[in-house]
GROMACS .gro file of N, CA, C and O in nm:
model
  332
    1MET      N    1  -6.809   3.840   5.817
    1MET     CA    2  -6.794   3.793   5.681
    1MET      C    3  -6.761   3.909   5.588
    1MET      O    4  -6.679   3.896   5.499
    2MET      N    5  -6.828   4.022   5.611
    2MET     CA    6  -6.806   4.138   5.525
    2MET      C    7  -6.665   4.194   5.544
    2MET      O    8  -6.604   4.240   5.449
    3ARG      N    9  -6.614   4.187   5.669
    3ARG     CA   10  -6.479   4.237   5.694
    3ARG      C   11  -6.375   4.154   5.620
    3ARG      O   12  -6.280   4.207   5.566
    4ALA      N   13  -6.392   4.024   5.619
    4ALA     CA   14  -6.297   3.936   5.551
    4ALA      C   15  -6.297   3.964   5.400
    4ALA      O   16  -6.192   3.967   5.336
    5ALA      N   17  -6.415   3.986   5.344
    5ALA     CA   18  -6.424   4.014   5.201
    5ALA      C   19  -6.360   4.149   5.170
    5ALA      O   20  -6.291   4.164   5.068
    6THR      N   21  -6.378   4.247   5.258
    6THR     CA   22  -6.318   4.378   5.238
    6THR      C   23  -6.166   4.370   5.245
    6THR      O   24  -6.096   4.429   5.164
    7LYS      N   25  -6.116   4.295   5.344
    7LYS     CA   26  -5.971   4.280   5.358
    7LYS      C   27  -5.913   4.208   5.236
    7LYS      O   28  -5.807   4.245   5.187
    8ALA      N   29  -5.983   4.109   5.186
    8ALA     CA   30  -5.935   4.035   5.068
    8ALA      C   31  -5.933   4.127   4.946
    8ALA      O   32  -5.840   4.122   4.865
    9LEU      N   33  -6.034   4.212   4.932
    9LEU     CA   34  -6.040   4.305   4.820
    9LEU      C   35  -5.925   4.406   4.828
    9LEU      O   36  -5.859   4.434   4.728
   10ILE      N   37  -5.901   4.458   4.946
   10ILE     CA   38  -5.792   4.555   4.964
   10ILE      C   39  -5.657   4.490   4.935
   10ILE      O   40  -5.572   4.548   4.868
   11ALA      N   41  -5.639   4.367   4.983
   11ALA     CA   42  -5.513   4.296   4.957
   11ALA      C   43  -5.495   4.271   4.808
   11ALA      O   44  -5.384   4.286   4.754
   12THR      N   45  -5.601   4.236   4.739
   12THR     CA   46  -5.594   4.212   4.595
   12THR      C   47  -5.559   4.341   4.520
   12THR      O   48  -5.476   4.341   4.429
   13LEU      N   49  -5.621   4.451   4.558
   13LEU     CA   50  -5.591   4.579   4.493
   13LEU      C   51  -5.448   4.623   4.520
   13LEU      O   52  -5.380   4.674   4.430
   14ALA      N   53  -5.402   4.604   4.642
   14ALA     CA   54  -5.264   4.642   4.676
   14ALA      C   55  -5.165   4.557   4.597
   14ALA      O   56  -5.065   4.608   4.544
   15PHE      N   57  -5.191   4.428   4.586
   15PHE     CA   58  -5.103   4.340   4.509
   15PHE      C   59  -5.104   4.379   4.363
   15PHE      O   60  -5.000   4.381   4.297
   16SER      N   61  -5.218   4.412   4.309
   16SER     CA   62  -5.228   4.453   4.168
   16SER      C   63  -5.149   4.582   4.144
   16SER      O   64  -5.083   4.598   4.041
   17ALA      N   65  -5.157   4.675   4.238
   17ALA     CA   66  -5.084   4.801   4.223
   17ALA      C   67  -4.934   4.777   4.226
   17ALA      O   68  -4.858   4.839   4.152
   18LEU      N   69  -4.889   4.686   4.314
   18LEU     CA   70  -4.746   4.657   4.321
   18LEU      C   71  -4.696   4.586   4.197
   18LEU      O   72  -4.583   4.607   4.154
   19CYS      N   73  -4.777   4.504   4.137
   19CYS     CA   74  -4.736   4.432   4.016
   19CYS      C   75  -4.718   4.527   3.898
   19CYS      O   76  -4.639   4.501   3.809
   20GLY      N   77  -4.789   4.635   3.896
   20GLY     CA   78  -4.785   4.726   3.783
   20GLY      C   79  -4.682   4.836   3.794
   20GLY      O   80  -4.678   4.925   3.709
   21CYS      N   81  -4.596   4.833   3.896
   21CYS     CA   82  -4.503   4.945   3.913
   21CYS      C   83  -4.361   4.910   3.873
   21CYS      O   84  -4.266   4.969   3.922
   22GLY      N   85  -4.340   4.815   3.785
   22GLY     CA   86  -4.206   4.777   3.741
   22GLY      C   87  -4.147   4.880   3.648
   22GLY      O   88  -4.216   4.944   3.569
   23GLN      N   89  -4.016   4.896   3.653
   23GLN     CA   90  -3.945   4.992   3.567
   23GLN      C   91  -3.929   4.932   3.428
   23GLN      O   92  -3.877   4.825   3.412
   24LYS      N   93  -3.975   5.003   3.326
   24LYS     CA   94  -3.968   4.954   3.189
   24LYS      C   95  -3.870   5.033   3.103
   24LYS      O   96  -3.828   4.986   2.999
   25ALA      N   97  -3.833   5.152   3.141
   25ALA     CA   98  -3.748   5.237   3.058
   25ALA      C   99  -3.622   5.276   3.136
   25ALA      O  100  -3.616   5.263   3.258
   26ASP      N  101  -3.521   5.323   3.065
   26ASP     CA  102  -3.399   5.370   3.129
   26ASP      C  103  -3.428   5.496   3.211
   26ASP      O  104  -3.519   5.573   3.179
   27LEU      N  105  -3.351   5.517   3.315
   27LEU     CA  106  -3.367   5.635   3.398
   27LEU      C  107  -3.310   5.757   3.326
   27LEU      O  108  -3.203   5.751   3.267
   28GLU      N  109  -3.381   5.866   3.332
   28GLU     CA  110  -3.338   5.991   3.270
   28GLU      C  111  -3.355   6.102   3.374
   28GLU      O  112  -3.448   6.100   3.453
   29PRO      N  113  -3.265   6.202   3.374
   29PRO     CA  114  -3.282   6.312   3.469
   29PRO      C  115  -3.406   6.394   3.435
   29PRO      O  116  -3.448   6.403   3.320
   30LEU      N  117  -3.466   6.452   3.537
   30LEU     CA  118  -3.584   6.536   3.518
   30LEU      C  119  -3.546   6.662   3.440
   30LEU      O  120  -3.431   6.707   3.445
   31ALA      N  121  -3.644   6.719   3.373
   31ALA     CA  122  -3.620   6.843   3.299
   31ALA      C  123  -3.588   6.955   3.399
   31ALA      O  124  -3.640   6.959   3.510
   32ASN      N  125  -3.500   7.045   3.360
   32ASN     CA  126  -3.459   7.160   3.442
   32ASN      C  127  -3.390   7.117   3.572
   32ASN      O  128  -3.399   7.185   3.673
   33SER      N  129  -3.326   7.001   3.572
   33SER     CA  130  -3.252   6.959   3.691
   33SER      C  131  -3.109   6.927   3.650
   33SER      O  132  -3.081   6.894   3.536
   34SER      N  133  -3.020   6.938   3.745
   34SER     CA  134  -2.880   6.912   3.715
   34SER      C  135  -2.839   6.778   3.775
   34SER      O  136  -2.905   6.725   3.863
   35THR      N  137  -2.727   6.728   3.729
   35THR     CA  138  -2.675   6.605   3.785
   35THR      C  139  -2.613   6.634   3.921
   35THR      O  140  -2.588   6.750   3.955
   36PRO      N  141  -2.586   6.531   4.001
   36PRO     CA  142  -2.524   6.556   4.132
   36PRO      C  143  -2.388   6.622   4.114
   36PRO      O  144  -2.322   6.605   4.012
   37PRO      N  145  -2.344   6.699   4.213
   37PRO     CA  146  -2.214   6.766   4.200
   37PRO      C  147  -2.101   6.664   4.192
   37PRO      O  148  -2.110   6.553   4.243
   38MET      N  149  -1.993   6.704   4.127
   38MET     CA  150  -1.878   6.617   4.109
   38MET      C  151  -1.811   6.592   4.244
   38MET      O  152  -1.806   6.680   4.330
   39SER      N  153  -1.761   6.470   4.265
   39SER     CA  154  -1.696   6.435   4.390
   39SER      C  155  -1.570   6.518   4.410
   39SER      O  156  -1.503   6.556   4.314
   40TYR      N  157  -1.539   6.543   4.536
   40TYR     CA  158  -1.419   6.620   4.568
   40TYR      C  159  -1.297   6.542   4.523
   40TYR      O  160  -1.281   6.424   4.556
   41GLY      N  161  -1.211   6.602   4.446
   41GLY     CA  162  -1.090   6.539   4.400
   41GLY      C  163  -1.106   6.464   4.268
   41GLY      O  164  -1.007   6.417   4.213
   42ALA      N  165  -1.227   6.452   4.218
   42ALA     CA  166  -1.247   6.383   4.090
   42ALA      C  167  -1.208   6.474   3.976
   42ALA      O  168  -1.227   6.595   3.981
   43GLU      N  169  -1.152   6.415   3.872
   43GLU     CA  170  -1.109   6.493   3.757
   43GLU      C  171  -1.221   6.511   3.654
   43GLU      O  172  -1.225   6.611   3.585
   44THR      N  173  -1.311   6.413   3.644
   44THR     CA  174  -1.421   6.421   3.548
   44THR      C  175  -1.552   6.380   3.615
   44THR      O  176  -1.552   6.308   3.715
   45GLN      N  177  -1.661   6.425   3.559
   45GLN     CA  178  -1.794   6.388   3.609
   45GLN      C  179  -1.827   6.248   3.555
   45GLN      O  180  -1.825   6.226   3.435
   46PRO      N  181  -1.857   6.150   3.644
   46PRO     CA  182  -1.889   6.016   3.594
   46PRO      C  183  -2.025   6.014   3.524
   46PRO      O  184  -2.115   6.091   3.557
   47THR      N  185  -2.037   5.925   3.426
   47THR     CA  186  -2.164   5.910   3.357
   47THR      C  187  -2.257   5.824   3.441
   47THR      O  188  -2.217   5.765   3.542
   48ALA      N  189  -2.383   5.817   3.399
   48ALA     CA  190  -2.482   5.738   3.473
   48ALA      C  191  -2.442   5.591   3.474
   48ALA      O  192  -2.457   5.522   3.575
   49GLU      N  193  -2.390   5.540   3.361
   49GLU     CA  194  -2.350   5.399   3.354
   49GLU      C  195  -2.234   5.371   3.450
   49GLU      O  196  -2.229   5.266   3.514
   50GLU      N  197  -2.141   5.466   3.461
   50GLU     CA  198  -2.028   5.447   3.552
   50GLU      C  199  -2.074   5.449   3.697
   50GLU      O  200  -2.021   5.376   3.780
   51MET      N  201  -2.172   5.533   3.730
   51MET     CA  202  -2.221   5.539   3.867
   51MET      C  203  -2.302   5.416   3.904
   51MET      O  204  -2.306   5.376   4.020
   52LEU      N  205  -2.369   5.354   3.806
   52LEU     CA  206  -2.451   5.237   3.833
   52LEU      C  207  -2.373   5.106   3.830
   52LEU      O  208  -2.423   5.002   3.872
   53LYS      N  209  -2.249   5.109   3.783
   53LYS     CA  210  -2.169   4.988   3.774
   53LYS      C  211  -2.128   4.944   3.915
   53LYS      O  212  -2.080   5.024   3.995
   54LEU      N  213  -2.151   4.815   3.945
   54LEU     CA  214  -2.118   4.762   4.077
   54LEU      C  215  -1.970   4.730   4.087
   54LEU      O  216  -1.908   4.684   3.991
   55GLU      N  217  -1.914   4.752   4.204
   55GLU     CA  218  -1.776   4.716   4.228
   55GLU      C  219  -1.766   4.564   4.246
   55GLU      O  220  -1.865   4.496   4.269
   56THR      N  221  -1.647   4.512   4.239
   56THR     CA  222  -1.627   4.368   4.249
   56THR      C  223  -1.675   4.315   4.384
   56THR      O  224  -1.735   4.208   4.392
   57LEU      N  225  -1.649   4.388   4.491
   57LEU     CA  226  -1.691   4.341   4.622
   57LEU      C  227  -1.842   4.347   4.639
   57LEU      O  228  -1.898   4.272   4.719
   58ALA      N  229  -1.910   4.434   4.567
   58ALA     CA  230  -2.055   4.446   4.579
   58ALA      C  231  -2.126   4.331   4.509
   58ALA      O  232  -2.234   4.291   4.550
   59ALA      N  233  -2.068   4.278   4.403
   59ALA     CA  234  -2.129   4.167   4.329
   59ALA      C  235  -2.019   4.069   4.288
   59ALA      O  236  -1.979   4.066   4.172
   60PRO      N  237  -1.970   3.989   4.382
   60PRO     CA  238  -1.862   3.897   4.348
   60PRO      C  239  -1.912   3.784   4.258
   60PRO      O  240  -2.030   3.750   4.257
   61GLU      N  241  -1.820   3.728   4.181
   61GLU     CA  242  -1.855   3.615   4.096
   61GLU      C  243  -1.869   3.491   4.183
   61GLU      O  244  -1.800   3.475   4.283
   62ARG      N  245  -1.960   3.403   4.145
   62ARG     CA  246  -1.980   3.280   4.220
   62ARG      C  247  -1.875   3.178   4.181
   62ARG      O  248  -1.840   3.163   4.066
   63SER      N  249  -1.827   3.106   4.278
   63SER     CA  250  -1.739   2.995   4.251
   63SER      C  251  -1.803   2.871   4.314
   63SER      O  252  -1.801   2.853   4.435
   64VAL      N  253  -1.865   2.792   4.234
   64VAL     CA  254  -1.937   2.675   4.282
   64VAL      C  255  -1.858   2.551   4.240
   64VAL      O  256  -1.839   2.526   4.122
   65GLU      N  257  -1.811   2.480   4.338
   65GLU     CA  258  -1.740   2.357   4.310
   65GLU      C  259  -1.836   2.241   4.339
   65GLU      O  260  -1.869   2.213   4.454
   66LEU      N  261  -1.882   2.176   4.235
   66LEU     CA  262  -1.973   2.064   4.252
   66LEU      C  263  -1.895   1.940   4.291
   66LEU      O  264  -1.788   1.913   4.238
   67ARG      N  265  -1.952   1.864   4.381
   67ARG     CA  266  -1.889   1.738   4.421
   67ARG      C  267  -1.934   1.629   4.327
   67ARG      O  268  -2.051   1.616   4.295
   68ARG      N  269  -1.840   1.551   4.284
   68ARG     CA  270  -1.869   1.443   4.190
   68ARG      C  271  -1.926   1.321   4.260
   68ARG      O  272  -2.007   1.248   4.205
   69ARG      N  273  -1.882   1.293   4.383
   69ARG     CA  274  -1.934   1.177   4.456
   69ARG      C  275  -1.939   1.211   4.604
   69ARG      O  276  -1.881   1.310   4.650
   70SER      N  277  -2.007   1.129   4.677
   70SER     CA  278  -2.025   1.150   4.820
   70SER      C  279  -1.892   1.136   4.892
   70SER      O  280  -1.812   1.048   4.862
   71GLU      N  281  -1.869   1.225   4.988
   71GLU     CA  282  -1.747   1.220   5.068
   71GLU      C  283  -1.785   1.226   5.215
   71GLU      O  284  -1.882   1.292   5.253
   72PRO      N  285  -1.710   1.159   5.301
   72PRO     CA  286  -1.741   1.165   5.445
   72PRO      C  287  -1.715   1.306   5.498
   72PRO      O  288  -1.621   1.374   5.456
   73ARG      N  289  -1.802   1.348   5.590
   73ARG     CA  290  -1.787   1.481   5.648
   73ARG      C  291  -1.680   1.481   5.755
   73ARG      O  292  -1.664   1.385   5.830
   74GLU      N  293  -1.609   1.591   5.766
   74GLU     CA  294  -1.509   1.607   5.871
   74GLU      C  295  -1.580   1.633   6.003
   74GLU      O  296  -1.693   1.683   6.008
   75ASP      N  297  -1.514   1.600   6.112
   75ASP     CA  298  -1.570   1.622   6.244
   75ASP      C  299  -1.581   1.772   6.270
   75ASP      O  300  -1.485   1.847   6.249
   76ASP      N  301  -1.700   1.815   6.314
   76ASP     CA  302  -1.723   1.957   6.343
   76ASP      C  303  -1.730   1.976   6.494
   76ASP      O  304  -1.824   1.930   6.558
   77PRO      N  305  -1.632   2.046   6.554
   77PRO     CA  306  -1.633   2.062   6.700
   77PRO      C  307  -1.747   2.153   6.748
   77PRO      O  308  -1.781   2.152   6.866
   78PHE      N  309  -1.809   2.228   6.658
   78PHE     CA  310  -1.916   2.318   6.699
   78PHE      C  311  -2.056   2.255   6.680
   78PHE      O  312  -2.155   2.317   6.711
   79ASP      N  313  -2.062   2.134   6.630
   79ASP     CA  314  -2.190   2.065   6.610
   79ASP      C  315  -2.227   1.997   6.740
   79ASP      O  316  -2.203   1.878   6.762
   80LEU      N  317  -2.285   2.074   6.831
   80LEU     CA  318  -2.319   2.023   6.963
   80LEU      C  319  -2.467   1.989   6.971
   80LEU      O  320  -2.550   2.052   6.905
   81PRO      N  321  -2.501   1.892   7.055
   81PRO     CA  322  -2.644   1.860   7.071
   81PRO      C  323  -2.716   1.971   7.146
   81PRO      O  324  -2.653   2.047   7.222
   82PRO      N  325  -2.847   1.985   7.126
   82PRO     CA  326  -2.920   2.091   7.198
   82PRO      C  327  -2.922   2.064   7.348
   82PRO      O  328  -2.917   1.950   7.392
   83GLU      N  329  -2.927   2.170   7.425
   83GLU     CA  330  -2.929   2.157   7.571
   83GLU      C  331  -3.069   2.147   7.623
   83GLU      O  332  -3.163   2.194   7.575
   0.00000   0.00000   0.00000
């Protein structure tokens, strides 16, 4: 009984610690530190906003086509019964 209570207490403390570690402020470089070196062949050093911007392939826009009414499904040759 005591072990279960101890495990529950530890789980509760761990969950509480994880809930409190959210980022609230913008990221800033540490004092006395430099930014990463410029990429080979780059003409200018990118800013933090430019480095954090996602490319189109990394975050594509969603295209959701909603169906207005029920339609019959096409035959699926890969929809096989279990063996």
